[in-house]
C-alpha positions as protocol buffer text, in pm:
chain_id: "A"
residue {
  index: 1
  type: UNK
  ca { x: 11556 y: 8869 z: 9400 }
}
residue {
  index: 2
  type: UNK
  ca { x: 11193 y: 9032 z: 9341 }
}
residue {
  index: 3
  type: UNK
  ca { x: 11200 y: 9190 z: 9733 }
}
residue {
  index: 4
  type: UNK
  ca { x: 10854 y: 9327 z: 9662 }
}
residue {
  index: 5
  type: UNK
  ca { x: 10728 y: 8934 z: 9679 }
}
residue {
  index: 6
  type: UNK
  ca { x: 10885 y: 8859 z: 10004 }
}
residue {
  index: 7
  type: UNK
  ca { x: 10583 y: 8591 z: 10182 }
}
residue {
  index: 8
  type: UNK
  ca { x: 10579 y: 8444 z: 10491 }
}
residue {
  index: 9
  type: UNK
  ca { x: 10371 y: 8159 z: 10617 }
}
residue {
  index: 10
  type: UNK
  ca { x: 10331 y: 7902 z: 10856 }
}
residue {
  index: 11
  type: UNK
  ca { x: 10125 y: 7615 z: 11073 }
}
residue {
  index: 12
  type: UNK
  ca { x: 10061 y: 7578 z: 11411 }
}
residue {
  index: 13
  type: UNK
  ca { x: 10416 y: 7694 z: 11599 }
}
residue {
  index: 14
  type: UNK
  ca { x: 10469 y: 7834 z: 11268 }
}
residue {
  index: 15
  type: UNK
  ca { x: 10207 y: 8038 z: 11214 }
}
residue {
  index: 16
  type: UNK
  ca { x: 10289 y: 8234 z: 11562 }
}
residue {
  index: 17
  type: UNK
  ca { x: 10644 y: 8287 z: 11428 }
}
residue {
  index: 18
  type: UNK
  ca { x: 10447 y: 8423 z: 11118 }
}
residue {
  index: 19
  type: UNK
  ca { x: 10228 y: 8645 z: 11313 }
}
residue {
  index: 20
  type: UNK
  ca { x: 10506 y: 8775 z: 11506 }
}
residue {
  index: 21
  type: UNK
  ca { x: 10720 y: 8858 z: 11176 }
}
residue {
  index: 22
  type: UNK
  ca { x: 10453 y: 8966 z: 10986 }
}
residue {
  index: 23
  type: UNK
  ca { x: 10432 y: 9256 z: 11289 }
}
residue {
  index: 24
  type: UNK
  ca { x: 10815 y: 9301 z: 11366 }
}
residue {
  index: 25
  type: UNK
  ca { x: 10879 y: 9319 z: 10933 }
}
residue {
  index: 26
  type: UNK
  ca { x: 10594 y: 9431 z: 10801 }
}
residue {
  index: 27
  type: UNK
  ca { x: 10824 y: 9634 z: 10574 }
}
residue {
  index: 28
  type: UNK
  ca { x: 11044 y: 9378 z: 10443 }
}
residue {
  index: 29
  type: UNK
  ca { x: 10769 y: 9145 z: 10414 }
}
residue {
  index: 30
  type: UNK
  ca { x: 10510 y: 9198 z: 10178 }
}
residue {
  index: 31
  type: UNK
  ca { x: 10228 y: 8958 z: 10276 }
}
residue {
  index: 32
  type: UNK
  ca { x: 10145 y: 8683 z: 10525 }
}
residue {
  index: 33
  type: UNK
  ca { x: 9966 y: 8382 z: 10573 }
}
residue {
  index: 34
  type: UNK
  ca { x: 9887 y: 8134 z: 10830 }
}
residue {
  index: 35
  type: UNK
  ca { x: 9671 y: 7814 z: 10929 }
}
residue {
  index: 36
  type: UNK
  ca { x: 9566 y: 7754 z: 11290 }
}
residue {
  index: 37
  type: UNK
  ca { x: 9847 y: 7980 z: 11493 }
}
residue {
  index: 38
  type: UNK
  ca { x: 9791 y: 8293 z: 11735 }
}
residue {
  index: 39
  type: UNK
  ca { x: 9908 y: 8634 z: 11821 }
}
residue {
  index: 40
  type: UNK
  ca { x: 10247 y: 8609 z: 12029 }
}
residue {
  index: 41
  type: UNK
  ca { x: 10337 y: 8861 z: 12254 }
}
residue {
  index: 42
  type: UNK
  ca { x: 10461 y: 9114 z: 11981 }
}
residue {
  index: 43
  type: UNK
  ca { x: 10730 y: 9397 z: 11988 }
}
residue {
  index: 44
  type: UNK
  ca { x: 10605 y: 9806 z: 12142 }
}
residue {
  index: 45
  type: UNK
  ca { x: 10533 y: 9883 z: 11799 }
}
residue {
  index: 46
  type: UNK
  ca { x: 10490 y: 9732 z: 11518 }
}
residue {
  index: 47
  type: UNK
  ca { x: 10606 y: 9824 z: 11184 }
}
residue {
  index: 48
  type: UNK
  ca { x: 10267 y: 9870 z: 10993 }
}
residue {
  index: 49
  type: UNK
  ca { x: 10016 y: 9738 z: 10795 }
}
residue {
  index: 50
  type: UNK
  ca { x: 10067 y: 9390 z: 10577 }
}
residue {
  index: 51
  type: UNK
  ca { x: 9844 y: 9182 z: 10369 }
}
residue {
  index: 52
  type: UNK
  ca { x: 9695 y: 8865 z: 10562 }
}
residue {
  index: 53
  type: UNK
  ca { x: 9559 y: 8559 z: 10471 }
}
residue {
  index: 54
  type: UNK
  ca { x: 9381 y: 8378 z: 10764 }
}
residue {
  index: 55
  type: UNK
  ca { x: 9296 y: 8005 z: 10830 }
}
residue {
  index: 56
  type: UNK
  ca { x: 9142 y: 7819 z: 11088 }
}
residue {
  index: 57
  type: UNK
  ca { x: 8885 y: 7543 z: 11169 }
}
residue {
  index: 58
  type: UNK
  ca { x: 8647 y: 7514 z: 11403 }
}
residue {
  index: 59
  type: UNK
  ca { x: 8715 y: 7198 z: 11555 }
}
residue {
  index: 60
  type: UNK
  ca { x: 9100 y: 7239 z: 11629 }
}
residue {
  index: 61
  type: UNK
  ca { x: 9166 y: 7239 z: 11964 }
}
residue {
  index: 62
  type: UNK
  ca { x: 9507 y: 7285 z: 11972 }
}
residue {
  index: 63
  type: UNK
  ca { x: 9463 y: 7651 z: 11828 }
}
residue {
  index: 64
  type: UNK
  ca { x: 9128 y: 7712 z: 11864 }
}
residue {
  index: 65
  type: UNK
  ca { x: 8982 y: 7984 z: 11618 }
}
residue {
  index: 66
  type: UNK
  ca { x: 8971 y: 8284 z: 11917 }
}
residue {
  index: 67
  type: UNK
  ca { x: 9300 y: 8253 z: 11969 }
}
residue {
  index: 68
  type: UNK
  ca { x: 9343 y: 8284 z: 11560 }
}
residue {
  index: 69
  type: UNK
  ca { x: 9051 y: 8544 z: 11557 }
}
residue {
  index: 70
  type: UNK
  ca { x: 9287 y: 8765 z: 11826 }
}
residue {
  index: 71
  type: UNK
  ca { x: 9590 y: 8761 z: 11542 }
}
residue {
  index: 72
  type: UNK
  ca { x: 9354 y: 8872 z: 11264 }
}
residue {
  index: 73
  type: UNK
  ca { x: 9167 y: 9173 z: 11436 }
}
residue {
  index: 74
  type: UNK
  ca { x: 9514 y: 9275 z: 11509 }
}
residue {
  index: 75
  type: UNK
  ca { x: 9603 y: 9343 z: 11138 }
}
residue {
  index: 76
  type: UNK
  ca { x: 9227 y: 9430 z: 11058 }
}
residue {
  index: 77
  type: UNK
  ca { x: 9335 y: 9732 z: 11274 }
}
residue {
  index: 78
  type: UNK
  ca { x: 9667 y: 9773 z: 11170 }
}
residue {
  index: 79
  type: UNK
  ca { x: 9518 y: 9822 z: 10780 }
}
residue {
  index: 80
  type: UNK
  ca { x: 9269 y: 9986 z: 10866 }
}
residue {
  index: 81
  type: UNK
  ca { x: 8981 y: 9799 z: 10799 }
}
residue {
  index: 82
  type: UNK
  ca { x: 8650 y: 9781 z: 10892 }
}
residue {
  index: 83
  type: UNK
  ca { x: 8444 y: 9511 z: 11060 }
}
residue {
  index: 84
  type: UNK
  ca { x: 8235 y: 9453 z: 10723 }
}
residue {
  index: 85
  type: UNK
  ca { x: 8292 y: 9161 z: 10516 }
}
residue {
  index: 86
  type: UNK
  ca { x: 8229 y: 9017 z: 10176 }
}
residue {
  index: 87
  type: UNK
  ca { x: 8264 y: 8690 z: 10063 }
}
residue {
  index: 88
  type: UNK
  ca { x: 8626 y: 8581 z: 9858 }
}
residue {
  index: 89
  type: UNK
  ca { x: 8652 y: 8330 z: 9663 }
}
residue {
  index: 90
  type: UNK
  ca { x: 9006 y: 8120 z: 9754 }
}
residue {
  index: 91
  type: UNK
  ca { x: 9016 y: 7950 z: 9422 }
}
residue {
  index: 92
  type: UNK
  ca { x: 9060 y: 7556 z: 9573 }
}
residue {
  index: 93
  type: UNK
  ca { x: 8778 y: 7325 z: 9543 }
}
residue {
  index: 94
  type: UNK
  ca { x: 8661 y: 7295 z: 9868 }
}
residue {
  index: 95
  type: UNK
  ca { x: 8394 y: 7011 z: 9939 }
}
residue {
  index: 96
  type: UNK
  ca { x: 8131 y: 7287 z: 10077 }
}
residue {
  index: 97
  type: UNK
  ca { x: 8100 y: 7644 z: 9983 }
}
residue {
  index: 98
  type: UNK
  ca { x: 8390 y: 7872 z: 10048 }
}
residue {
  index: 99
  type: UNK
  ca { x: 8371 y: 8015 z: 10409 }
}
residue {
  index: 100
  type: UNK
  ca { x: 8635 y: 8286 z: 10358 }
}
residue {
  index: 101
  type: UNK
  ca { x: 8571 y: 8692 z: 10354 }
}
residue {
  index: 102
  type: UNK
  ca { x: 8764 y: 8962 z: 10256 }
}
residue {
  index: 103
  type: UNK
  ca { x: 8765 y: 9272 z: 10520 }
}
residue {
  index: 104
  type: UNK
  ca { x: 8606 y: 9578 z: 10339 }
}
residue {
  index: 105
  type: UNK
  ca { x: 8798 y: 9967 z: 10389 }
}
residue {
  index: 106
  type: UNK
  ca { x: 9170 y: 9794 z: 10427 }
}
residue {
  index: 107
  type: UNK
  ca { x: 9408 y: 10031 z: 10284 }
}
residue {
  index: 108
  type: UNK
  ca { x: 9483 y: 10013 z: 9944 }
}
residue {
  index: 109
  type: UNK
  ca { x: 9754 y: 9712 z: 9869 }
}
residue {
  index: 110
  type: UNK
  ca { x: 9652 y: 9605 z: 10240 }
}
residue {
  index: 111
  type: UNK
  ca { x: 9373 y: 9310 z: 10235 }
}
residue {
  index: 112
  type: UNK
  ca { x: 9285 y: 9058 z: 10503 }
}
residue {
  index: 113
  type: UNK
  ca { x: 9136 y: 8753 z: 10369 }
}
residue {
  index: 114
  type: UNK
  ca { x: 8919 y: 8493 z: 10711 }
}
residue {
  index: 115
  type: UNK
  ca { x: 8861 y: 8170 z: 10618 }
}
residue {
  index: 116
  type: UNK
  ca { x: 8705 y: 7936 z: 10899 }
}
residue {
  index: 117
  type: UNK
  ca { x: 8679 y: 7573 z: 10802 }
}
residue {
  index: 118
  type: UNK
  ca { x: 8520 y: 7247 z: 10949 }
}
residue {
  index: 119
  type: UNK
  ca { x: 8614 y: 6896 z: 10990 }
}
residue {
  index: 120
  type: UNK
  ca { x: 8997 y: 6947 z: 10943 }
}
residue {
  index: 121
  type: UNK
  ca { x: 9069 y: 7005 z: 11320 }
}
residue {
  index: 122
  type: UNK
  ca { x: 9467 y: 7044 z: 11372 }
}
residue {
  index: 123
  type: UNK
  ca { x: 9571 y: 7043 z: 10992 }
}
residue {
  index: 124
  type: UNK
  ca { x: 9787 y: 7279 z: 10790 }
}
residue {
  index: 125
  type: UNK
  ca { x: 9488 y: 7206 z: 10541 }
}
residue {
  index: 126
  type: UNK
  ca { x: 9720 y: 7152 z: 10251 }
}
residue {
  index: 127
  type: UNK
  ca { x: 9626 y: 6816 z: 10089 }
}
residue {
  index: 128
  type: UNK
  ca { x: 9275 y: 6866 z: 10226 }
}
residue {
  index: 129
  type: UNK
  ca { x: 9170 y: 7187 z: 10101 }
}
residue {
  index: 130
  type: UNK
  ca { x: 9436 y: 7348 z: 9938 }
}
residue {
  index: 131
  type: UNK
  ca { x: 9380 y: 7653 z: 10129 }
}
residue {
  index: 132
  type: UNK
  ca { x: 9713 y: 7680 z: 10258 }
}
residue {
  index: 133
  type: UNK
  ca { x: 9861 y: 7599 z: 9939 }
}
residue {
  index: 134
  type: UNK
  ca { x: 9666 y: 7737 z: 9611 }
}
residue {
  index: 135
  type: UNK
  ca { x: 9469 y: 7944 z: 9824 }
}
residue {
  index: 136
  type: UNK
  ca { x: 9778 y: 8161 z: 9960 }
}
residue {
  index: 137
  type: UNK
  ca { x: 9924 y: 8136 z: 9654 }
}
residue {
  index: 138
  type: UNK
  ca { x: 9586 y: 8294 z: 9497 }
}
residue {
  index: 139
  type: UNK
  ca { x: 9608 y: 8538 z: 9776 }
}
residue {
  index: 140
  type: UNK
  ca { x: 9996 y: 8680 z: 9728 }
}
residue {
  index: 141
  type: UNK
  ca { x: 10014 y: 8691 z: 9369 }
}
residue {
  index: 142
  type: UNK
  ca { x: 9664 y: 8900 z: 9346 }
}
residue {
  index: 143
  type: UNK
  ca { x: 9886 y: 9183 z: 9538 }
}
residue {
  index: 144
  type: UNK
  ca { x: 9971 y: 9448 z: 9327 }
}
């Protein structure tokens, strides 16, 4: 197989797993995604920069968006970004203009992609926007 298109993704529980690989094998794996999960306690080190795709909605409770916000400015760091933003465009039709932004000064190969919804609360957002489906999708094959 294509190792270069290694992706790993995840919900909730499985989004912390993500976090936590997308840390520990950032060299093996070329790009993660998640929808509402946080930052685990991670290894000393980790192994470097990886492309990230971010979701989370305002109004779940069970991972509320800080706790989401605490994974992302993790690899924001880790690829060298910087705190400026500009808007991306996920490619699903979502039923109110897009919310998510692409981090400006990641490394080359290296983007971060935020995208904080509303209404969905606790919701891997598949059937109902398609962010975690066609939008990730979007997201992973755009790497070069």
């Amino acid at each position: 197989g294509d190792t270069s298109r290694v992706f790993v993704s995840g919900f909730s529980g499985g989004s912390w797993i993500t976090n936590f690989l997308g840390c520990a094998r950032a060299g093996v794996i070329r790009a993660q995604a998640t929808v509402g999960g946080g930052l685990p306690p991670l290894p000393a080190a980790c192994a470097g920069p990886i492309p990230a795709m971010y979701v989370s909605d305002t109004d779940d409770q069970s991972n509320p968006p800080a706790g989401v916000m605490t994974a992302l400015a993790r690899v924001v760091a880790a690829n060298g970004c910087s705190d400026e933003t500009t808007p991306y465009d996920p490619g699903v039709p979502l039923t109110a203009p897009s919310t998510c932004v692409q981090y400006e000064g990641c490394k080359d190969g290296y983007p971060v992609v935020w995208c904080l919804t509303s209404g969905f609360a606790h919701t891997d957002q598949a059937a109902t926007t398609h962010l975690s489906t066609t939008g990730f999708w979007r997201f992973w094959t755009a790497l070069p």
